[in-house]
PDB file of C-alpha atoms in Angstrom:
ATOM      1  CA  MET A   1     -31.544 126.551 135.997  1.00  0.00           C
ATOM      2  CA  MET A   2     -34.193 123.572 136.504  1.00  0.00           C
ATOM      3  CA  PRO A   3     -33.004 120.267 136.045  1.00  0.00           C
ATOM      4  CA  ILE A   4     -35.180 118.194 133.615  1.00  0.00           C
ATOM      5  CA  ARG A   5     -36.297 114.745 135.437  1.00  0.00           C
ATOM      6  CA  VAL A   6     -35.810 112.146 132.967  1.00  0.00           C
ATOM      7  CA  GLN A   7     -36.268 108.241 132.968  1.00  0.00           C
ATOM      8  CA  PRO A   8     -34.435 105.557 130.837  1.00  0.00           C
ATOM      9  CA  GLY A   9     -35.581 105.491 127.477  1.00  0.00           C
ATOM     10  CA  ASP A  10     -36.194 109.293 126.629  1.00  0.00           C
ATOM     11  CA  PRO A  11     -35.099 110.310 123.595  1.00  0.00           C
ATOM     12  CA  ARG A  12     -33.182 113.289 124.837  1.00  0.00           C
ATOM     13  CA  LEU A  13     -30.807 111.034 126.477  1.00  0.00           C
ATOM     14  CA  GLU A  14     -29.556 109.678 123.290  1.00  0.00           C
ATOM     15  CA  PRO A  15     -26.317 111.207 123.453  1.00  0.00           C
ATOM     16  CA  PHE A  16     -25.338 109.320 126.992  1.00  0.00           C
ATOM     17  CA  LEU A  17     -26.168 105.647 125.187  1.00  0.00           C
ATOM     18  CA  HIS A  18     -22.972 105.929 123.490  1.00  0.00           C
ATOM     19  CA  ILE A  19     -20.153 106.995 126.085  1.00  0.00           C
ATOM     20  CA  SER A  20     -18.608 103.839 126.337  1.00  0.00           C
ATOM     21  CA  ASP A  21     -17.980 104.153 122.531  1.00  0.00           C
ATOM     22  CA  ALA A  22     -14.509 106.445 122.584  1.00  0.00           C
ATOM     23  CA  ARG A  23     -14.366 106.565 118.909  1.00  0.00           C
ATOM     24  CA  MET A  24     -17.887 107.979 118.593  1.00  0.00           C
ATOM     25  CA  MET A  25     -17.150 110.488 121.096  1.00  0.00           C
ATOM     26  CA  GLN A  26     -14.339 111.640 119.309  1.00  0.00           C
ATOM     27  CA  GLU A  27     -16.163 111.887 116.013  1.00  0.00           C
ATOM     28  CA  ARG A  28     -18.861 113.837 117.882  1.00  0.00           C
ATOM     29  CA  GLY A  29     -16.038 116.204 119.153  1.00  0.00           C
ATOM     30  CA  LEU A  30     -16.995 115.311 122.819  1.00  0.00           C
ATOM     31  CA  PHE A  31     -15.205 113.819 125.874  1.00  0.00           C
ATOM     32  CA  VAL A  32     -17.038 112.276 129.082  1.00  0.00           C
ATOM     33  CA  ALA A  33     -16.250 113.617 132.566  1.00  0.00           C
ATOM     34  CA  GLU A  34     -17.414 111.290 135.287  1.00  0.00           C
ATOM     35  CA  GLY A  35     -17.773 111.732 139.076  1.00  0.00           C
ATOM     36  CA  ARG A  36     -18.567 115.052 141.180  1.00  0.00           C
ATOM     37  CA  MET A  37     -14.755 116.001 141.819  1.00  0.00           C
ATOM     38  CA  VAL A  38     -13.784 115.665 137.910  1.00  0.00           C
ATOM     39  CA  VAL A  39     -17.068 117.615 136.933  1.00  0.00           C
ATOM     40  CA  GLN A  40     -16.719 120.277 139.759  1.00  0.00           C
ATOM     41  CA  ARG A  41     -13.104 121.254 138.277  1.00  0.00           C
ATOM     42  CA  LEU A  42     -14.658 121.105 134.956  1.00  0.00           C
ATOM     43  CA  LEU A  43     -17.362 123.373 135.865  1.00  0.00           C
ATOM     44  CA  ALA A  44     -15.201 125.701 137.264  1.00  0.00           C
ATOM     45  CA  ASP A  45     -12.865 125.917 134.264  1.00  0.00           C
ATOM     46  CA  PRO A  46     -14.176 128.067 131.398  1.00  0.00           C
ATOM     47  CA  ARG A  47     -12.030 126.807 128.860  1.00  0.00           C
ATOM     48  CA  TYR A  48     -14.559 123.943 128.734  1.00  0.00           C
ATOM     49  CA  THR A  49     -17.994 123.855 127.452  1.00  0.00           C
ATOM     50  CA  VAL A  50     -20.469 121.576 128.510  1.00  0.00           C
ATOM     51  CA  GLU A  51     -22.765 120.146 126.095  1.00  0.00           C
ATOM     52  CA  SER A  52     -25.396 118.254 128.493  1.00  0.00           C
ATOM     53  CA  MET A  53     -25.227 116.539 132.098  1.00  0.00           C
ATOM     54  CA  LEU A  54     -26.757 113.546 133.951  1.00  0.00           C
ATOM     55  CA  VAL A  55     -26.758 113.766 137.458  1.00  0.00           C
ATOM     56  CA  ASN A  56     -28.287 111.940 140.239  1.00  0.00           C
ATOM     57  CA  ALA A  57     -30.229 114.035 143.100  1.00  0.00           C
ATOM     58  CA  ALA A  58     -27.009 113.838 145.348  1.00  0.00           C
ATOM     59  CA  SER A  59     -24.733 114.949 142.496  1.00  0.00           C
ATOM     60  CA  LEU A  60     -27.341 117.957 141.461  1.00  0.00           C
ATOM     61  CA  ALA A  61     -27.351 118.871 145.232  1.00  0.00           C
ATOM     62  CA  ALA A  62     -23.441 118.902 145.327  1.00  0.00           C
ATOM     63  CA  LEU A  63     -22.639 120.933 142.286  1.00  0.00           C
ATOM     64  CA  ARG A  64     -25.345 122.933 142.314  1.00  0.00           C
ATOM     65  CA  ASP A  65     -23.383 125.961 142.344  1.00  0.00           C
ATOM     66  CA  GLY A  66     -21.243 125.186 139.344  1.00  0.00           C
ATOM     67  CA  ILE A  67     -24.660 124.114 137.488  1.00  0.00           C
ATOM     68  CA  THR A  68     -26.179 127.235 138.071  1.00  0.00           C
ATOM     69  CA  ARG A  69     -23.351 128.943 135.973  1.00  0.00           C
ATOM     70  CA  LEU A  70     -23.896 126.904 133.027  1.00  0.00           C
ATOM     71  CA  PRO A  71     -25.547 128.850 129.742  1.00  0.00           C
ATOM     72  CA  GLY A  72     -29.378 128.341 130.386  1.00  0.00           C
ATOM     73  CA  ALA A  73     -29.840 126.219 127.121  1.00  0.00           C
ATOM     74  CA  THR A  74     -27.341 123.633 128.693  1.00  0.00           C
ATOM     75  CA  PRO A  75     -29.563 120.634 129.657  1.00  0.00           C
ATOM     76  CA  VAL A  76     -29.167 119.187 132.905  1.00  0.00           C
ATOM     77  CA  PHE A  77     -30.725 115.820 133.265  1.00  0.00           C
ATOM     78  CA  GLU A  78     -31.673 114.282 136.410  1.00  0.00           C
ATOM     79  CA  CYS A  79     -32.301 110.563 137.395  1.00  0.00           C
ATOM     80  CA  ALA A  80     -32.203 107.778 139.831  1.00  0.00           C
ATOM     81  CA  THR A  81     -28.982 106.230 140.481  1.00  0.00           C
ATOM     82  CA  SER A  82     -30.453 102.845 139.490  1.00  0.00           C
ATOM     83  CA  ALA A  83     -31.169 104.169 136.089  1.00  0.00           C
ATOM     84  CA  PHE A  84     -27.679 105.172 135.132  1.00  0.00           C
ATOM     85  CA  GLU A  85     -26.948 101.610 133.991  1.00  0.00           C
ATOM     86  CA  ALA A  86     -30.027 101.608 131.794  1.00  0.00           C
ATOM     87  CA  VAL A  87     -29.575 105.142 130.504  1.00  0.00           C
ATOM     88  CA  THR A  88     -25.360 104.091 129.515  1.00  0.00           C
ATOM     89  CA  GLY A  89     -25.328 100.521 129.054  1.00  0.00           C
ATOM     90  CA  PHE A  90     -22.851  99.915 132.258  1.00  0.00           C
ATOM     91  CA  ASN A  91     -23.050 100.636 135.784  1.00  0.00           C
ATOM     92  CA  ILE A  92     -21.812 103.929 136.886  1.00  0.00           C
ATOM     93  CA  HIS A  93     -21.804 104.485 140.775  1.00  0.00           C
ATOM     94  CA  ARG A  94     -20.683 107.900 140.956  1.00  0.00           C
ATOM     95  CA  GLY A  95     -23.982 109.462 139.677  1.00  0.00           C
ATOM     96  CA  CYS A  96     -22.492 112.383 137.792  1.00  0.00           C
ATOM     97  CA  LEU A  97     -21.576 112.260 134.009  1.00  0.00           C
ATOM     98  CA  ALA A  98     -20.772 115.728 131.815  1.00  0.00           C
ATOM     99  CA  LEU A  99     -20.635 115.680 127.900  1.00  0.00           C
ATOM    100  CA  VAL A 100     -18.103 118.260 126.903  1.00  0.00           C
ATOM    101  CA  ARG A 101     -17.092 120.032 123.866  1.00  0.00           C
ATOM    102  CA  ARG A 102     -13.631 118.642 122.905  1.00  0.00           C
ATOM    103  CA  PRO A 103     -10.955 121.581 122.912  1.00  0.00           C
ATOM    104  CA  ALA A 104      -8.835 122.522 119.702  1.00  0.00           C
ATOM    105  CA  ALA A 105      -5.790 120.464 119.545  1.00  0.00           C
ATOM    106  CA  LEU A 106      -2.448 122.242 120.828  1.00  0.00           C
ATOM    107  CA  SER A 107       0.806 122.068 118.853  1.00  0.00           C
ATOM    108  CA  TRP A 108       3.395 120.489 121.230  1.00  0.00           C
ATOM    109  CA  ARG A 109       5.108 123.778 121.263  1.00  0.00           C
ATOM    110  CA  GLU A 110       1.771 125.314 122.711  1.00  0.00           C
ATOM    111  CA  ALA A 111       1.470 122.753 125.115  1.00  0.00           C
ATOM    112  CA  ALA A 112       4.887 122.805 126.344  1.00  0.00           C
ATOM    113  CA  GLY A 113       5.385 126.844 126.570  1.00  0.00           C
ATOM    114  CA  ALA A 114       7.810 128.022 128.645  1.00  0.00           C
ATOM    115  CA  SER A 115       7.946 124.634 131.035  1.00  0.00           C
ATOM    116  CA  SER A 116      11.039 123.620 132.893  1.00  0.00           C
ATOM    117  CA  VAL A 117      10.022 119.948 132.912  1.00  0.00           C
ATOM    118  CA  VAL A 118       7.792 118.216 130.308  1.00  0.00           C
ATOM    119  CA  VAL A 119       7.009 114.347 130.195  1.00  0.00           C
ATOM    120  CA  VAL A 120       7.003 112.420 126.667  1.00  0.00           C
ATOM    121  CA  LEU A 121       5.183 109.342 126.606  1.00  0.00           C
ATOM    122  CA  GLU A 122       5.747 106.350 124.050  1.00  0.00           C
ATOM    123  CA  GLY A 123       3.385 103.738 123.235  1.00  0.00           C
ATOM    124  CA  VAL A 124       1.487 103.903 126.398  1.00  0.00           C
ATOM    125  CA  SER A 125      -2.111 102.814 125.567  1.00  0.00           C
ATOM    126  CA  ASP A 126      -3.048 101.849 128.989  1.00  0.00           C
ATOM    127  CA  ALA A 127      -5.885 104.580 130.376  1.00  0.00           C
ATOM    128  CA  ASP A 128      -4.779 104.302 133.978  1.00  0.00           C
ATOM    129  CA  ASN A 129      -1.084 104.769 133.398  1.00  0.00           C
ATOM    130  CA  VAL A 130      -2.060 107.872 131.079  1.00  0.00           C
ATOM    131  CA  GLY A 131      -4.327 109.353 133.874  1.00  0.00           C
ATOM    132  CA  SER A 132      -1.816 108.618 136.764  1.00  0.00           C
ATOM    133  CA  VAL A 133       1.038 110.207 134.697  1.00  0.00           C
ATOM    134  CA  PHE A 134      -1.045 113.537 134.491  1.00  0.00           C
ATOM    135  CA  ARG A 135      -1.609 113.279 138.137  1.00  0.00           C
ATOM    136  CA  ASN A 136       2.138 113.055 138.793  1.00  0.00           C
ATOM    137  CA  ALA A 137       2.672 115.792 136.383  1.00  0.00           C
ATOM    138  CA  ALA A 138       0.705 118.063 138.226  1.00  0.00           C
ATOM    139  CA  ALA A 139       1.605 117.219 141.592  1.00  0.00           C
ATOM    140  CA  LEU A 140       5.582 117.488 140.629  1.00  0.00           C
ATOM    141  CA  GLY A 141       5.806 120.521 138.416  1.00  0.00           C
ATOM    142  CA  ALA A 142       5.648 119.386 134.736  1.00  0.00           C
ATOM    143  CA  GLY A 143       4.388 121.975 132.856  1.00  0.00           C
ATOM    144  CA  ALA A 144       3.035 119.449 129.764  1.00  0.00           C
ATOM    145  CA  VAL A 145       2.606 116.083 128.718  1.00  0.00           C
ATOM    146  CA  LEU A 146       3.450 115.147 125.038  1.00  0.00           C
ATOM    147  CA  LEU A 147       2.321 111.888 123.576  1.00  0.00           C
ATOM    148  CA  SER A 148       3.403 109.821 120.543  1.00  0.00           C
ATOM    149  CA  PRO A 149       0.500 108.944 118.230  1.00  0.00           C
ATOM    150  CA  THR A 150       0.163 105.391 119.753  1.00  0.00           C
ATOM    151  CA  CYS A 151      -0.911 106.661 123.240  1.00  0.00           C
ATOM    152  CA  CYS A 152      -4.208 106.438 124.917  1.00  0.00           C
ATOM    153  CA  ASP A 153      -6.202 109.351 124.347  1.00  0.00           C
ATOM    154  CA  PRO A 154      -5.729 111.564 127.413  1.00  0.00           C
ATOM    155  CA  LEU A 155      -9.871 112.705 127.356  1.00  0.00           C
ATOM    156  CA  TYR A 156     -10.615 109.074 127.519  1.00  0.00           C
ATOM    157  CA  ARG A 157     -13.115 109.253 130.637  1.00  0.00           C
ATOM    158  CA  LYS A 158     -11.200 106.395 132.516  1.00  0.00           C
ATOM    159  CA  ALA A 159      -7.661 108.406 131.707  1.00  0.00           C
ATOM    160  CA  ILE A 160      -9.860 111.926 133.444  1.00  0.00           C
ATOM    161  CA  ARG A 161     -11.071 109.770 136.130  1.00  0.00           C
ATOM    162  CA  THR A 162      -7.748 108.231 137.213  1.00  0.00           C
ATOM    163  CA  SER A 163      -5.918 111.563 136.544  1.00  0.00           C
ATOM    164  CA  MET A 164      -8.379 113.211 139.297  1.00  0.00           C
ATOM    165  CA  GLY A 165      -9.211 115.619 136.796  1.00  0.00           C
ATOM    166  CA  HIS A 166      -5.741 116.775 135.921  1.00  0.00           C
ATOM    167  CA  VAL A 167      -5.780 115.902 132.461  1.00  0.00           C
ATOM    168  CA  LEU A 168      -8.280 119.036 132.137  1.00  0.00           C
ATOM    169  CA  ARG A 169      -5.658 120.865 133.755  1.00  0.00           C
ATOM    170  CA  VAL A 170      -2.023 119.866 132.165  1.00  0.00           C
ATOM    171  CA  PRO A 171      -2.031 121.027 128.928  1.00  0.00           C
ATOM    172  CA  PHE A 172      -0.814 117.996 126.393  1.00  0.00           C
ATOM    173  CA  ALA A 173      -0.513 117.438 122.863  1.00  0.00           C
ATOM    174  CA  ARG A 174       0.388 114.855 120.377  1.00  0.00           C
ATOM    175  CA  LEU A 175       4.303 114.525 118.876  1.00  0.00           C
ATOM    176  CA  ALA A 176       4.483 113.637 115.051  1.00  0.00           C
ATOM    177  CA  PRO A 177       5.688 111.940 113.340  1.00  0.00           C
ATOM    178  CA  TRP A 178       7.473 109.541 115.706  1.00  0.00           C
ATOM    179  CA  PRO A 179       9.967 109.542 116.725  1.00  0.00           C
ATOM    180  CA  GLU A 180      11.277 112.253 114.275  1.00  0.00           C
ATOM    181  CA  ALA A 181       9.415 114.798 116.283  1.00  0.00           C
ATOM    182  CA  LEU A 182      11.933 114.340 119.295  1.00  0.00           C
ATOM    183  CA  GLU A 183      14.412 115.936 117.344  1.00  0.00           C
ATOM    184  CA  ALA A 184      12.373 119.390 117.360  1.00  0.00           C
ATOM    185  CA  VAL A 185      11.810 118.843 120.953  1.00  0.00           C
ATOM    186  CA  GLY A 186      15.955 118.825 121.249  1.00  0.00           C
ATOM    187  CA  ALA A 187      16.277 121.657 119.155  1.00  0.00           C
ATOM    188  CA  ALA A 188      13.967 123.626 120.847  1.00  0.00           C
ATOM    189  CA  GLY A 189      16.495 123.707 123.890  1.00  0.00           C
ATOM    190  CA  PHE A 190      15.184 120.398 125.748  1.00  0.00           C
ATOM    191  CA  MET A 191      17.515 118.205 127.304  1.00  0.00           C
ATOM    192  CA  LEU A 192      15.703 114.952 126.121  1.00  0.00           C
ATOM    193  CA  ALA A 193      16.115 112.052 129.078  1.00  0.00           C
ATOM    194  CA  ALA A 194      14.987 108.611 128.321  1.00  0.00           C
ATOM    195  CA  LEU A 195      14.071 106.553 131.665  1.00  0.00           C
ATOM    196  CA  THR A 196      15.281 103.157 130.824  1.00  0.00           C
ATOM    197  CA  PRO A 197      16.556 100.329 133.322  1.00  0.00           C
ATOM    198  CA  ARG A 198      19.307  99.556 130.887  1.00  0.00           C
ATOM    199  CA  ASP A 199      23.272  99.193 132.309  1.00  0.00           C
ATOM    200  CA  GLU A 200      24.567 102.219 130.518  1.00  0.00           C
ATOM    201  CA  ALA A 201      22.100 104.566 131.807  1.00  0.00           C
ATOM    202  CA  VAL A 202      23.109 107.078 134.746  1.00  0.00           C
ATOM    203  CA  SER A 203      21.375 107.163 137.783  1.00  0.00           C
ATOM    204  CA  LEU A 204      18.778 109.525 138.485  1.00  0.00           C
ATOM    205  CA  ASP A 205      20.458 111.288 141.429  1.00  0.00           C
ATOM    206  CA  ALA A 206      23.609 111.370 139.015  1.00  0.00           C
ATOM    207  CA  PHE A 207      21.844 112.889 136.136  1.00  0.00           C
ATOM    208  CA  ALA A 208      19.793 115.378 138.379  1.00  0.00           C
ATOM    209  CA  SER A 209      22.701 116.661 140.424  1.00  0.00           C
ATOM    210  CA  ALA A 210      24.506 117.314 136.903  1.00  0.00           C
ATOM    211  CA  LEU A 211      21.747 119.149 135.216  1.00  0.00           C
ATOM    212  CA  ASP A 212      22.143 122.712 133.992  1.00  0.00           C
ATOM    213  CA  ASP A 213      19.224 124.516 136.041  1.00  0.00           C
ATOM    214  CA  GLY A 214      18.520 126.840 132.879  1.00  0.00           C
ATOM    215  CA  ARG A 215      17.915 124.241 130.897  1.00  0.00           C
ATOM    216  CA  PRO A 216      14.578 122.420 130.333  1.00  0.00           C
ATOM    217  CA  VAL A 217      14.316 118.652 130.664  1.00  0.00           C
ATOM    218  CA  ALA A 218      12.019 116.395 128.670  1.00  0.00           C
ATOM    219  CA  LEU A 219      11.411 113.078 130.439  1.00  0.00           C
ATOM    220  CA  LEU A 220      10.790 110.377 128.088  1.00  0.00           C
ATOM    221  CA  VAL A 221       8.955 107.321 129.266  1.00  0.00           C
ATOM    222  CA  GLY A 222       7.854 103.982 127.376  1.00  0.00           C
ATOM    223  CA  SER A 223       5.502 101.434 127.594  1.00  0.00           C
ATOM    224  CA  GLU A 224       5.666  99.006 130.746  1.00  0.00           C
ATOM    225  CA  GLY A 225       5.694  96.076 128.491  1.00  0.00           C
ATOM    226  CA  GLU A 226       8.467  97.429 125.588  1.00  0.00           C
ATOM    227  CA  GLY A 227       9.756 100.542 127.253  1.00  0.00           C
ATOM    228  CA  VAL A 228      11.395 103.107 125.095  1.00  0.00           C
ATOM    229  CA  SER A 229      12.085 101.897 121.896  1.00  0.00           C
ATOM    230  CA  ASP A 230      15.557 101.837 120.131  1.00  0.00           C
ATOM    231  CA  ALA A 231      14.368 104.735 117.582  1.00  0.00           C
ATOM    232  CA  ALA A 232      13.742 106.759 120.457  1.00  0.00           C
ATOM    233  CA  LEU A 233      16.520 106.242 122.377  1.00  0.00           C
ATOM    234  CA  ALA A 234      19.058 107.186 119.915  1.00  0.00           C
ATOM    235  CA  ARG A 235      17.400 110.479 120.070  1.00  0.00           C
ATOM    236  CA  ALA A 236      17.857 110.862 123.679  1.00  0.00           C
ATOM    237  CA  ASP A 237      20.503 113.334 124.686  1.00  0.00           C
ATOM    238  CA  ALA A 238      20.652 110.974 128.281  1.00  0.00           C
ATOM    239  CA  ARG A 239      19.560 107.748 129.157  1.00  0.00           C
ATOM    240  CA  VAL A 240      18.416 107.659 133.159  1.00  0.00           C
ATOM    241  CA  ARG A 241      17.656 104.747 135.302  1.00  0.00           C
ATOM    242  CA  ILE A 242      16.318 104.622 138.704  1.00  0.00           C
ATOM    243  CA  PRO A 243      18.327 102.316 141.014  1.00  0.00           C
ATOM    244  CA  MET A 244      16.464  99.348 142.647  1.00  0.00           C
ATOM    245  CA  ALA A 245      17.303  96.748 145.398  1.00  0.00           C
ATOM    246  CA  PRO A 246      18.851  93.567 144.173  1.00  0.00           C
ATOM    247  CA  GLY A 247      16.316  91.256 142.617  1.00  0.00           C
ATOM    248  CA  ALA A 248      13.888  94.096 141.506  1.00  0.00           C
ATOM    249  CA  ASP A 249      13.990  95.120 137.667  1.00  0.00           C
ATOM    250  CA  SER A 250      11.180  97.423 137.022  1.00  0.00           C
ATOM    251  CA  LEU A 251       8.299  99.646 138.527  1.00  0.00           C
ATOM    252  CA  ASN A 252       4.872 100.546 137.274  1.00  0.00           C
ATOM    253  CA  LEU A 253       5.216 103.210 134.844  1.00  0.00           C
ATOM    254  CA  SER A 254       3.390 105.666 136.727  1.00  0.00           C
ATOM    255  CA  VAL A 255       5.225 105.321 139.788  1.00  0.00           C
ATOM    256  CA  ALA A 256       8.370 105.050 138.013  1.00  0.00           C
ATOM    257  CA  THR A 257       7.251 108.321 136.212  1.00  0.00           C
ATOM    258  CA  ALA A 258       6.677 109.908 139.741  1.00  0.00           C
ATOM    259  CA  ILE A 259      10.006 109.354 140.956  1.00  0.00           C
ATOM    260  CA  ALA A 260      11.913 110.797 138.119  1.00  0.00           C
ATOM    261  CA  LEU A 261       9.699 113.622 137.967  1.00  0.00           C
ATOM    262  CA  TYR A 262      10.734 114.215 141.683  1.00  0.00           C
ATOM    263  CA  GLY A 263      14.412 113.892 140.871  1.00  0.00           C
ATOM    264  CA  VAL A 264      14.270 116.481 138.111  1.00  0.00           C
ATOM    265  CA  ARG A 265      11.532 119.064 139.835  1.00  0.00           C
ATOM    266  CA  PRO A 266      12.091 122.414 139.110  1.00  0.00           C
ATOM    267  CA  ALA A 267      14.170 124.527 141.682  1.00  0.00           C
ATOM    268  CA  SER A 268      10.954 126.412 142.693  1.00  0.00           C
ATOM    269  CA  HIS A 269       9.736 123.073 143.793  1.00  0.00           C
ATOM    270  CA  ARG A 270      12.876 122.240 145.482  1.00  0.00           C
ATOM    271  CA  ARG A 271      12.113 124.970 147.921  1.00  0.00           C
ATOM    272  CA  ALA A 272       8.557 124.256 148.534  1.00  0.00           C
TER     273      ALA A 272
END
């Protein structure tokens, strides 16, 4: 495939003018992948359809093998790194963008599948936190991430970038209506464990040691400011806290999630 050399103002670059408008991208059925590593993972995954790419010379060389596997009709535009800001409206240092067709939404049952551990996020609107949770999920054996309707879109470009591309690998789905849908998760056999610093919560170690290895766990995590809501807590089977040193009252959401996932990780990961 021959790249198409372009300059700012080329009408063929019109789709890239709006990549900062998340709503418009969703309305067009697209998401944005940014950075060589993320795009390389995407090009290797046949589940995703690349609509077009914008790369600098260095990224073109680094991704050439993956680009050659694209259908011949997929445009790959090449421009100077210095031109990216004029094309997209903001400064991009990574020199690599792909516009990708959004996959069909999964039901939460499809996403969770036969997972022994899933993460459930409530009201987490920060893209960095959502992306970090996906990275943690991939590293620590969670099979899916389930999100309340008010959570950030996992396919927002910043979330994808922060996840190091793992948003593209870890299945996810929305849970609605919220919080009533949590009852269906419990009815499907999951032990719903809410992460909370409240005094009545059991320690993570105590909770993990008492787990039935045959019962899957759904780890419920709320936003940094509000935590898990009372309505969601009322539907949890257990309340779990991470013991901390005196004087410390909280952890960053993604750090807390990683610690909790390590504590309840599947038996196969404990033996690794």
